[in-house]
PDB file of C-alpha atoms in Angstrom:
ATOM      1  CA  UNK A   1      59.763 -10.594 -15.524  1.00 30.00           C
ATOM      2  CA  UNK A   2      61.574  -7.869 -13.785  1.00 31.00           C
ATOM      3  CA  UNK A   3      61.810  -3.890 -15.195  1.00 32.00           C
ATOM      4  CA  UNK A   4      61.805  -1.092 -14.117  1.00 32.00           C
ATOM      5  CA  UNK A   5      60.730   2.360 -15.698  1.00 30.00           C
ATOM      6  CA  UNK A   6      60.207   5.645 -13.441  1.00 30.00           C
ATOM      7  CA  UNK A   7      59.670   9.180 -14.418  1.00 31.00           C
ATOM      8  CA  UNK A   8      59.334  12.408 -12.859  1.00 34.00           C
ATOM      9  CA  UNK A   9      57.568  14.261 -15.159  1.00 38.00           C
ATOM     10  CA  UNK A  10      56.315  18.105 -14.874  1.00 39.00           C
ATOM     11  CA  UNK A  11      52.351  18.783 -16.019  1.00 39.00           C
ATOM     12  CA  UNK A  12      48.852  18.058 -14.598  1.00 38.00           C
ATOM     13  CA  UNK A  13      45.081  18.770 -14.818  1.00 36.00           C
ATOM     14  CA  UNK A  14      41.918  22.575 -13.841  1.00 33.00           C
ATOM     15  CA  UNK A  15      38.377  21.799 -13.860  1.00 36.00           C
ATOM     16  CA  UNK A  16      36.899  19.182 -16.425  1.00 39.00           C
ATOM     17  CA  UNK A  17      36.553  20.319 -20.204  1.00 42.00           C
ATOM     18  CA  UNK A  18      36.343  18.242 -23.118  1.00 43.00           C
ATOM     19  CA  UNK A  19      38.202  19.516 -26.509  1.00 40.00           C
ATOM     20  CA  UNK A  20      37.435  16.465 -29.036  1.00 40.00           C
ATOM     21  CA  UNK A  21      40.432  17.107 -31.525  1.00 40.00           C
ATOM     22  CA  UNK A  22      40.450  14.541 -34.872  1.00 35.00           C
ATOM     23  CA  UNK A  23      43.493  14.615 -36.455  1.00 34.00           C
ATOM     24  CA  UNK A  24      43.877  12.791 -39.868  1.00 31.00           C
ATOM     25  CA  UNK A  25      44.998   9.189 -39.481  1.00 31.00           C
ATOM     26  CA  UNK A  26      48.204   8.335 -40.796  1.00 32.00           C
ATOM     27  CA  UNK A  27      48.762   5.568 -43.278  1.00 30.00           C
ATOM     28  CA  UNK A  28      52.264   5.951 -44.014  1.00 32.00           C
ATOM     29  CA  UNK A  29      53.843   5.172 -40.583  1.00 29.00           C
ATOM     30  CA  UNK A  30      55.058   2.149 -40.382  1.00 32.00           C
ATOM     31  CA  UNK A  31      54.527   0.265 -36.836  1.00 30.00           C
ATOM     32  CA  UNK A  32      58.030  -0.226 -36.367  1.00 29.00           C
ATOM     33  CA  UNK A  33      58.924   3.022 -37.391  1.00 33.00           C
ATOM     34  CA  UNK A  34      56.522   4.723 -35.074  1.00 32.00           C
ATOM     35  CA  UNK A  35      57.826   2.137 -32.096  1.00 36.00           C
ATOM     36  CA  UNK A  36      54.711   0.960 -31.563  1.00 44.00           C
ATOM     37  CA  UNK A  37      52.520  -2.227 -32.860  1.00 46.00           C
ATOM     38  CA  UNK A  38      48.529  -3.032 -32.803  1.00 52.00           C
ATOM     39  CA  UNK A  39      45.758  -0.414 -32.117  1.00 67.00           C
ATOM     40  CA  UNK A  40      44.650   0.632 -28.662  1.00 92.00           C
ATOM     41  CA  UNK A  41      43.334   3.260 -26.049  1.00 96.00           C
ATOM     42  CA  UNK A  42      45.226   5.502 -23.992  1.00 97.00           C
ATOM     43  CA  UNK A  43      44.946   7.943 -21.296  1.00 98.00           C
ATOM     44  CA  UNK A  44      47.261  10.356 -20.238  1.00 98.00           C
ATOM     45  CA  UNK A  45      47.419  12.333 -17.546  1.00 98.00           C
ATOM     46  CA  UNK A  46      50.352  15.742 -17.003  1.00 95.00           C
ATOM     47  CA  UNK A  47      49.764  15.069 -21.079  1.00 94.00           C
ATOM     48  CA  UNK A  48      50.623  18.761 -22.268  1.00 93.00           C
ATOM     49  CA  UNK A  49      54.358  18.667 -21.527  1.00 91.00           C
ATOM     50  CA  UNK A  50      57.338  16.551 -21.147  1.00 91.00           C
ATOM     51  CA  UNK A  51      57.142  12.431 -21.194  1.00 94.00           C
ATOM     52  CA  UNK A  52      53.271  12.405 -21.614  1.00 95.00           C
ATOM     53  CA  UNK A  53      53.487  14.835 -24.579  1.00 94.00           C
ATOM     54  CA  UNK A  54      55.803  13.004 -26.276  1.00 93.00           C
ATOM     55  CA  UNK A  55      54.541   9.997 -25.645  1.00 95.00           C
ATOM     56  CA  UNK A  56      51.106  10.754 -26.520  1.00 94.00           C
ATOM     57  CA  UNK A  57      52.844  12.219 -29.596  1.00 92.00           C
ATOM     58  CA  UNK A  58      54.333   8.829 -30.648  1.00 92.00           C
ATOM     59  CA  UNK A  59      50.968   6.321 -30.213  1.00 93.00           C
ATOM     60  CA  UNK A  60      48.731   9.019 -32.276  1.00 92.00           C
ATOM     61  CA  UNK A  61      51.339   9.061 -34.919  1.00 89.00           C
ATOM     62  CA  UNK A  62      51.032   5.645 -34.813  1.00 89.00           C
ATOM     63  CA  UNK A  63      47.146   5.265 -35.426  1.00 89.00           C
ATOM     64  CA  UNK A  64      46.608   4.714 -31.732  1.00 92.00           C
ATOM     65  CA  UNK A  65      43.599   6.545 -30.006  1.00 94.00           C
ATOM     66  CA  UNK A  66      45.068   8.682 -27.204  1.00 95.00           C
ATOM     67  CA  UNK A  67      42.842  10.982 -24.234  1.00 96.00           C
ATOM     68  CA  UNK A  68      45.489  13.943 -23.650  1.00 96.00           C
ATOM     69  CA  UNK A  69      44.468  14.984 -19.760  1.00 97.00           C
ATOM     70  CA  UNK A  70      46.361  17.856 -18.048  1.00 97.00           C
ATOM     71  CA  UNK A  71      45.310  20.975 -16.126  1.00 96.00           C
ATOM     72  CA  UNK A  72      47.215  23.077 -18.816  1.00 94.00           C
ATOM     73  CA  UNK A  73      44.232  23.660 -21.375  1.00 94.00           C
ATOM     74  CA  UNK A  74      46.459  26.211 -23.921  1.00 93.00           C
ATOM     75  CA  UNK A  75      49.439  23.643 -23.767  1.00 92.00           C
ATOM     76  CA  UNK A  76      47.026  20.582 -24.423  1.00 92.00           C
ATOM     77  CA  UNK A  77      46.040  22.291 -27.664  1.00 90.00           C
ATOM     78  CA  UNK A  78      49.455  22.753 -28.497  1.00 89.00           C
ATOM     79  CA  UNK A  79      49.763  19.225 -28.036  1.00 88.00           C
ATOM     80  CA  UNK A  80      46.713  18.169 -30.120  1.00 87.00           C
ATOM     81  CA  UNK A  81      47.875  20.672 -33.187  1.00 85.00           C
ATOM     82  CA  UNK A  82      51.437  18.981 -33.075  1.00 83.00           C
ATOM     83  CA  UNK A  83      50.264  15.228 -33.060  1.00 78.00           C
ATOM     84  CA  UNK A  84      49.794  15.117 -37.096  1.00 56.00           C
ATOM     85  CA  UNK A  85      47.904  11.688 -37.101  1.00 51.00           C
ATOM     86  CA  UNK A  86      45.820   9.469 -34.840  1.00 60.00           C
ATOM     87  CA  UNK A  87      42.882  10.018 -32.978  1.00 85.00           C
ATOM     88  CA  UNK A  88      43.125  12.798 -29.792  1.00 91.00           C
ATOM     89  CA  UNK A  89      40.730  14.211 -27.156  1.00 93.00           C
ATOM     90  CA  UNK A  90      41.990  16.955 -24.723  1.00 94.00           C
ATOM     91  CA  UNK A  91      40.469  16.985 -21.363  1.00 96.00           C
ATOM     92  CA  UNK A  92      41.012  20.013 -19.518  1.00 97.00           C
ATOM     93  CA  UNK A  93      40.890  18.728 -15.503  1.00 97.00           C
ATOM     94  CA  UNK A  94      42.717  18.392 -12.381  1.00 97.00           C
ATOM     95  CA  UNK A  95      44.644  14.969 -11.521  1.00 97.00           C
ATOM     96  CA  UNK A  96      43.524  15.172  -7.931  1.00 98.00           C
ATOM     97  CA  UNK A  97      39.860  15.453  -8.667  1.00 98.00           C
ATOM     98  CA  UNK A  98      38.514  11.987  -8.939  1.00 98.00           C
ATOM     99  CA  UNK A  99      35.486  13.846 -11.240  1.00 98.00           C
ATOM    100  CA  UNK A 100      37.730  14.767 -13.327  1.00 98.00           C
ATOM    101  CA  UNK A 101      39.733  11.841 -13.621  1.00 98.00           C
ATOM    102  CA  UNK A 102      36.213   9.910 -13.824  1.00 98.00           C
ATOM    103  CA  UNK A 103      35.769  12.093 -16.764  1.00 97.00           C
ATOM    104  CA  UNK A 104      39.080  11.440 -19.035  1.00 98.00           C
ATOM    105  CA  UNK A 105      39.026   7.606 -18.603  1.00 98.00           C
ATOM    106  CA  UNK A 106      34.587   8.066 -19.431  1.00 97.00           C
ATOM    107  CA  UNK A 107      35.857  10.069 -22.344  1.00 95.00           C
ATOM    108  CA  UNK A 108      37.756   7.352 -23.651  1.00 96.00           C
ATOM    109  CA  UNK A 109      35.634   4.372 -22.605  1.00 96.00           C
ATOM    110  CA  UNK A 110      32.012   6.452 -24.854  1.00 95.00           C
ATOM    111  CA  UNK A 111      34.656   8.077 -27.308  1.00 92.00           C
ATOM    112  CA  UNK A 112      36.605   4.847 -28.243  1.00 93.00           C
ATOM    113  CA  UNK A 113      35.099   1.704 -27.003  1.00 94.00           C
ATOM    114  CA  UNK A 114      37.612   0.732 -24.836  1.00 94.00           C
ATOM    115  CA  UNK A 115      40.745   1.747 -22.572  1.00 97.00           C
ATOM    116  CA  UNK A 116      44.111  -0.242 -23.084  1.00 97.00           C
ATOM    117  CA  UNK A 117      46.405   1.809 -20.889  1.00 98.00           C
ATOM    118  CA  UNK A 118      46.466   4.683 -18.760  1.00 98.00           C
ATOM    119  CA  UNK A 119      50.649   6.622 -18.604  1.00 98.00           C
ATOM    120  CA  UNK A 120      50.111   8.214 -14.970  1.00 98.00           C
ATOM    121  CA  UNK A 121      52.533  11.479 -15.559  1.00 97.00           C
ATOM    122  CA  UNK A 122      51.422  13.913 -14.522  1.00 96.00           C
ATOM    123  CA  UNK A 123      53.792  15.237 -11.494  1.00 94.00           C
ATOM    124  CA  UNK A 124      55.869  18.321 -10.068  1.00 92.00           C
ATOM    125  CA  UNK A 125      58.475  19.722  -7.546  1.00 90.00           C
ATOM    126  CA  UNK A 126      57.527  22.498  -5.268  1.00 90.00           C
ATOM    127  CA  UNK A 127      59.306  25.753  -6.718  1.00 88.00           C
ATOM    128  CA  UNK A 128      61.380  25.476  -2.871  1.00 86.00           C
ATOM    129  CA  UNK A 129      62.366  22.035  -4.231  1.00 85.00           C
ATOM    130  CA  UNK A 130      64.465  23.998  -7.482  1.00 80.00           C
ATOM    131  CA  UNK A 131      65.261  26.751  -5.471  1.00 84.00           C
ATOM    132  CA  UNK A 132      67.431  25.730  -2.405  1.00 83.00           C
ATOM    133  CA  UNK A 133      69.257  22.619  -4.053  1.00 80.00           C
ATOM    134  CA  UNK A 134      66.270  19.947  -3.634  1.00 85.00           C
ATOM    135  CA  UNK A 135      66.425  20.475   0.513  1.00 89.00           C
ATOM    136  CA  UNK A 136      63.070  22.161   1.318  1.00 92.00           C
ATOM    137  CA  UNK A 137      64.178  21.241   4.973  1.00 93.00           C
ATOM    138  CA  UNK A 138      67.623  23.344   5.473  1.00 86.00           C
ATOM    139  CA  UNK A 139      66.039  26.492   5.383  1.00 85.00           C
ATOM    140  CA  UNK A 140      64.104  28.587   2.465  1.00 88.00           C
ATOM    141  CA  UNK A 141      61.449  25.428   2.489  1.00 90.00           C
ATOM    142  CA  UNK A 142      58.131  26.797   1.563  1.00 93.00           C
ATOM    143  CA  UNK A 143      55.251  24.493   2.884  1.00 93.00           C
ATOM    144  CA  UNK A 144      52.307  26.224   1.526  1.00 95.00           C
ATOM    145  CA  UNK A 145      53.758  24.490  -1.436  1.00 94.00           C
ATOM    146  CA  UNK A 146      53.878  21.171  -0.680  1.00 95.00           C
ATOM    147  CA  UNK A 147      50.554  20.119  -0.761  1.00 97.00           C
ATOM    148  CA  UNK A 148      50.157  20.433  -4.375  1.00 96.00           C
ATOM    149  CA  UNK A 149      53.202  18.393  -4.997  1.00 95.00           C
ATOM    150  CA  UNK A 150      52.171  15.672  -2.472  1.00 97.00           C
ATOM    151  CA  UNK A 151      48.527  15.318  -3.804  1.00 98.00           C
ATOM    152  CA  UNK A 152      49.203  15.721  -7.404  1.00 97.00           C
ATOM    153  CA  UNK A 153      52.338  12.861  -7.672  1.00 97.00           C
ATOM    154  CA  UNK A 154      50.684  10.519  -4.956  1.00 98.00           C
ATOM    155  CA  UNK A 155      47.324  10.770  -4.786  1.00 98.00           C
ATOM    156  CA  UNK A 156      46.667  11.326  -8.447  1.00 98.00           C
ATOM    157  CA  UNK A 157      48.057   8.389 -10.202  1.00 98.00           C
ATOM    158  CA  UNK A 158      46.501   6.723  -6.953  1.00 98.00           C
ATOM    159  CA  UNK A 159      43.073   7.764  -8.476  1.00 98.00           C
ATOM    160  CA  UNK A 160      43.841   7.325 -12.276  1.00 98.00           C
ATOM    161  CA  UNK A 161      44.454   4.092 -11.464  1.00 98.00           C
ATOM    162  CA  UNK A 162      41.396   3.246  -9.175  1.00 98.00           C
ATOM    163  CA  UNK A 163      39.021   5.118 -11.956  1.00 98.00           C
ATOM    164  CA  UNK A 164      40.673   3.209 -14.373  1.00 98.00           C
ATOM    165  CA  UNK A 165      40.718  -0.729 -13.374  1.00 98.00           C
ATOM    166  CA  UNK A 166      37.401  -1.676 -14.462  1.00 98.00           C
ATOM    167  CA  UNK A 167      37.863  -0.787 -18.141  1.00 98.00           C
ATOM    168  CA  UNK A 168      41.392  -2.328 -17.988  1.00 98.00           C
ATOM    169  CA  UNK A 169      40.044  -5.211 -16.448  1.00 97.00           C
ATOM    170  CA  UNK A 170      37.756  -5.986 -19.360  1.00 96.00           C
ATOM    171  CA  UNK A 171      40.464  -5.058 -21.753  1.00 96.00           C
ATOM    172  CA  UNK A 172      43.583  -7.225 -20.251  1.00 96.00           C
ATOM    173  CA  UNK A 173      45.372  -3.806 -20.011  1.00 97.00           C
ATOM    174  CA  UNK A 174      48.248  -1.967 -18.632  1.00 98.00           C
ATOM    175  CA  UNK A 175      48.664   0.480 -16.323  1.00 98.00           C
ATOM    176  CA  UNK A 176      52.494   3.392 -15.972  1.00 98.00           C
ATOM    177  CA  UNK A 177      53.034   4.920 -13.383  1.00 98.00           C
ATOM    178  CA  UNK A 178      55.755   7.193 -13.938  1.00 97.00           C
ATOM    179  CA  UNK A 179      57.975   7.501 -10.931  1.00 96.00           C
ATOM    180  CA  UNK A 180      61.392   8.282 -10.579  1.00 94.00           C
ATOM    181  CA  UNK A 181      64.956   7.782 -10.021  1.00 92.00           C
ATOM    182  CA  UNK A 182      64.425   9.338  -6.968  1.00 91.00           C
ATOM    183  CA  UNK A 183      61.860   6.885  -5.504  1.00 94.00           C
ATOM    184  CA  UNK A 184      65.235   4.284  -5.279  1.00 95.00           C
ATOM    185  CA  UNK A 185      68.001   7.277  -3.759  1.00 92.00           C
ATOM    186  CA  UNK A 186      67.984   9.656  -0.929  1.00 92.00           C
ATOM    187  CA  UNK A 187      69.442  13.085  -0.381  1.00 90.00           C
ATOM    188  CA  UNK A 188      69.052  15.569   2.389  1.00 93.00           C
ATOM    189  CA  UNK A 189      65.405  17.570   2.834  1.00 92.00           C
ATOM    190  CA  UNK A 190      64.061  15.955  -0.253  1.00 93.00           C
ATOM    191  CA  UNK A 191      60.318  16.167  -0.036  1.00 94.00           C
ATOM    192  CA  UNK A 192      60.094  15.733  -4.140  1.00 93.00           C
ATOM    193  CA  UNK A 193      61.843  12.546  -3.596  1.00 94.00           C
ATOM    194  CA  UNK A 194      59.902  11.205  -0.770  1.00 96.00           C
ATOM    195  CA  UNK A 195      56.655  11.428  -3.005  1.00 97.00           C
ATOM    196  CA  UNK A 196      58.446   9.394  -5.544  1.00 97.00           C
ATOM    197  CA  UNK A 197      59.236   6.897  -3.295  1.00 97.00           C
ATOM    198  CA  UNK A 198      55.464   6.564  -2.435  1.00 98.00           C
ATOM    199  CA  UNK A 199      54.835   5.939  -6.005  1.00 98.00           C
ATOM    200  CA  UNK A 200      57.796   2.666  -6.238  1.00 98.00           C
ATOM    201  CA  UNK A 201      55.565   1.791  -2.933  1.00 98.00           C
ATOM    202  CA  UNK A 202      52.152   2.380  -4.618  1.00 98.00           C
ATOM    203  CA  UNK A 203      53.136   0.377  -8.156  1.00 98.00           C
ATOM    204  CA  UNK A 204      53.892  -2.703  -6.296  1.00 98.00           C
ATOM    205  CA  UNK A 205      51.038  -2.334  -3.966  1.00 98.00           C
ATOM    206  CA  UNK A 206      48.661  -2.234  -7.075  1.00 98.00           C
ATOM    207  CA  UNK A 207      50.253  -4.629  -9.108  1.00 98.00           C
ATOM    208  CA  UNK A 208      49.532  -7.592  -6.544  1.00 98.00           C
ATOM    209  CA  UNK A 209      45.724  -6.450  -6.373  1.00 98.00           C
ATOM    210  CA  UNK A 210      45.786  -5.445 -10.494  1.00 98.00           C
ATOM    211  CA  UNK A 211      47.659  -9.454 -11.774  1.00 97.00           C
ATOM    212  CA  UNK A 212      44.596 -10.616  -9.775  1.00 97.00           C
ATOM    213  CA  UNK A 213      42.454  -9.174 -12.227  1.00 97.00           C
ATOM    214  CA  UNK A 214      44.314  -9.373 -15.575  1.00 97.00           C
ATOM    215  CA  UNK A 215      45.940  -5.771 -15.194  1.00 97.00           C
ATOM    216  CA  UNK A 216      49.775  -5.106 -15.291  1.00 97.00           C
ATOM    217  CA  UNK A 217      51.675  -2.489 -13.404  1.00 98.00           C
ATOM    218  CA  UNK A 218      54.781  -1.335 -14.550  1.00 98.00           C
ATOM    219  CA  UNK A 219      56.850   1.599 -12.650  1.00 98.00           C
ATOM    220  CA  UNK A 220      59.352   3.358 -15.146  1.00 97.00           C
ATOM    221  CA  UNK A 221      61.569   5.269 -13.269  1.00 95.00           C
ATOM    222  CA  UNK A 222      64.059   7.326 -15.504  1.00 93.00           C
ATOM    223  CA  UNK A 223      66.686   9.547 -14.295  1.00 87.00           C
ATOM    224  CA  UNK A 224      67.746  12.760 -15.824  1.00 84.00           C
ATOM    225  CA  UNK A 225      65.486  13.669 -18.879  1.00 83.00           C
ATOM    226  CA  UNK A 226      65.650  16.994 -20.766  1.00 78.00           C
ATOM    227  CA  UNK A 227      62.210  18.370 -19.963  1.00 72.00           C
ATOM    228  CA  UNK A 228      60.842  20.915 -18.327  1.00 67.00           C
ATOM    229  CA  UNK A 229      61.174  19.613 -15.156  1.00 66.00           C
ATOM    230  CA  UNK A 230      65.263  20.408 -15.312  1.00 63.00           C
ATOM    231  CA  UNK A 231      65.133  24.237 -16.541  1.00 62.00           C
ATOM    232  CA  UNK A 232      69.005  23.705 -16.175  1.00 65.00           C
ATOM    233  CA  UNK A 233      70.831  20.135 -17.388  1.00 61.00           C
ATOM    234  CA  UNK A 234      74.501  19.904 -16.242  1.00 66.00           C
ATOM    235  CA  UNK A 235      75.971  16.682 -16.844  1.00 72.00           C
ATOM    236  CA  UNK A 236      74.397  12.958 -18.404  1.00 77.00           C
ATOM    237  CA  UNK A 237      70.627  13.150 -19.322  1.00 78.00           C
ATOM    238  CA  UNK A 238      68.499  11.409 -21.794  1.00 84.00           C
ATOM    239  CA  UNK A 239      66.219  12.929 -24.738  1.00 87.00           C
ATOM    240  CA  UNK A 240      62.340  11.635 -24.131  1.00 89.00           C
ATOM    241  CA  UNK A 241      62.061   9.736 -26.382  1.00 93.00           C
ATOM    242  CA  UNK A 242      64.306   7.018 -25.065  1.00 93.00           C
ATOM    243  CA  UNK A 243      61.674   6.933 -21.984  1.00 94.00           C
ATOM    244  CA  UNK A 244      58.810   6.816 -24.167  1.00 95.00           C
ATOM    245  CA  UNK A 245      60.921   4.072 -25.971  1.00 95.00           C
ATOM    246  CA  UNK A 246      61.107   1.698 -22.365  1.00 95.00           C
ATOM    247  CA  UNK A 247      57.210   3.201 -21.970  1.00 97.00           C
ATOM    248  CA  UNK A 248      56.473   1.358 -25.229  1.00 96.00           C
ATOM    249  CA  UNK A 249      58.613  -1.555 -24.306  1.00 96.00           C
ATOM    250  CA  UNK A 250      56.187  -2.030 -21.263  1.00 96.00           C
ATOM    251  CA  UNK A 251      52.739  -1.601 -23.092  1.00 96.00           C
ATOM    252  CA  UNK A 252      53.431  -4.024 -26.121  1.00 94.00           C
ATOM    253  CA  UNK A 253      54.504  -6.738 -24.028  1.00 93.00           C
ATOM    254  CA  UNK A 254      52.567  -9.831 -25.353  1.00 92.00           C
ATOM    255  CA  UNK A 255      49.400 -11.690 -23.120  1.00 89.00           C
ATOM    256  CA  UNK A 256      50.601 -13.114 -20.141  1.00 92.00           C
ATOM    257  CA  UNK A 257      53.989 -10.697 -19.739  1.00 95.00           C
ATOM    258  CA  UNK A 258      54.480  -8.294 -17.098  1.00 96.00           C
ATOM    259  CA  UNK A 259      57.119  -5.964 -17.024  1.00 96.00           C
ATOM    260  CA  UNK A 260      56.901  -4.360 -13.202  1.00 97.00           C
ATOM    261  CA  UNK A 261      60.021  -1.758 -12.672  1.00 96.00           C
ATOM    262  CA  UNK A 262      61.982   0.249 -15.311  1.00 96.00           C
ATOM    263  CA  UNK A 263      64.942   2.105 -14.017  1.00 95.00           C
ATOM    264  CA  UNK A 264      66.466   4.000 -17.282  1.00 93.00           C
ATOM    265  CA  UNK A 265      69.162   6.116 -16.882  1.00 88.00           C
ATOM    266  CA  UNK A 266      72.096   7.669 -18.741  1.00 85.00           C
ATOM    267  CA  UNK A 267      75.092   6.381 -19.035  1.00 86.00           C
ATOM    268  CA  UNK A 268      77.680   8.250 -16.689  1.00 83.00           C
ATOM    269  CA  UNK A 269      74.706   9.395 -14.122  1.00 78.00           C
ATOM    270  CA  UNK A 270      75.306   7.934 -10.887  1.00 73.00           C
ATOM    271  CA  UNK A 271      72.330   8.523  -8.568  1.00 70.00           C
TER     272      UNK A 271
END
């Protein structure tokens, strides 16, 4: 079964710290209500803003046990405080730092018992990216920037995922990478763009090692969203919670199903 689901979302992980956060769980959301069905594990990463937020948000509110992991440790508590139900930890860490990685998918695995799915978001554009019209190439580029962007939206889902496998492995689960519309289009000097591509290349290169092993891969790609990654919307873009919706779509697939690409866009966007 072919899908398609990419994101290019806008938060990420500091040095490891723990902040175990119990909310009350709610018995007065109904599964279909919440838009998700059965318990489960999560981890997060770029989970203080944007896509992960939200959906982190949604599978806590549905009684769902969710590890919140960003390098934003003020906006992760924000995160926690607006959740209102389920079960949360916020790990403070970096999504390039395989010990800190190591740590949010350990802090789920002692915490919980088990890891269902890891959401891969966290992500960002070089501030050269925003300022010169996407083309860090045509002049005003900045490339004491670029390493952050190229490490943080390639190598780090790279090593969520790696960390991640065994306890999916055990558990039959699922792993989202959120990409991008961008990792299927071109435009001139787009470095962002080029990273996103790597991640369409890296989802299909880990889903034919991952099947092997009784792990999906699914790559949802959306286009325009209204987080902070636009600070200015002109023209067709989706609320997030119509990604988290095709997010959802992909993790409550039944045994056996594997949704591999999400491409969700508007309606009247065209790249």
């Amino acid at each position: 079964m072919l899908v398609a689901v990419v994101s290019a979302n806008d938060s990420d992980s500091s040095r490891t710290h723990v902040t175990p956060c119990r909310a009350p769980v709610s018995s007065g959301v109904p599964v279909s209500e919440a838009g998700t069905k059965g318990p489960g594990t999560y981890v997060v990463s770029g989970g203080a803003s944007g896509i992960g937020a939200a959906f982190a948000a949604r599978v806590a509110a549905a009684g769902r046990n969710v590890v919140v992991f960003d390098r934003d440790a003020e906006r992760l508590a924000s995160v926690v405080s607006r959740t209102g139900a389920g079960t949360v930890r916020a790990v403070t860490g970096d999504a390039t730092s395989v010990e800190d990685v190591s740590r949010a998918v350990e802090v789920a695995t002692e915490v919980f018992g088990s890891l269902d799915g890891i959401l891969a978001a966290a992500g960002l554009a070089s501030a050269d990216y925003h300022a010169n019209g996407h083309n860090v190439f045509g002049g005003g580029g900045r490339p004491e920037l670029w390493a952050d962007m190229v490490l943080t939206n390639v190598l780090g889902p790279a090593l969520l995922a790696q960390v991640a496998l065994p306890a999916l492995a055990s558990s039959r689960g699922r792993i989202v990478l959120l990409g991008s519309v961008g990792g299927f289009t071109a435009s001139p000097g787009n470095l962002y763009s080029a990273t996103k591509w790597a991640v369409t290349g890296l989802a299909e290169n880990l889903r034919m090692y991952a099947t092997t092993v009784g792990v999906g891969v699914t790559l949802m790609a959306p286009g325009r969203t209204a987080t902070p990654f636009f600070p200015e919307l002109a023209g067709p873009a989706m609320g997030v919670e119509s990604v988290v919706d095709a997010i959802l779509f992909a993790f409550d697939q039944p045994a056996g199903v594997d949704v591999n690409t999400v491409v969700v866009r508007s309606i009247g966007e065209l790249r």
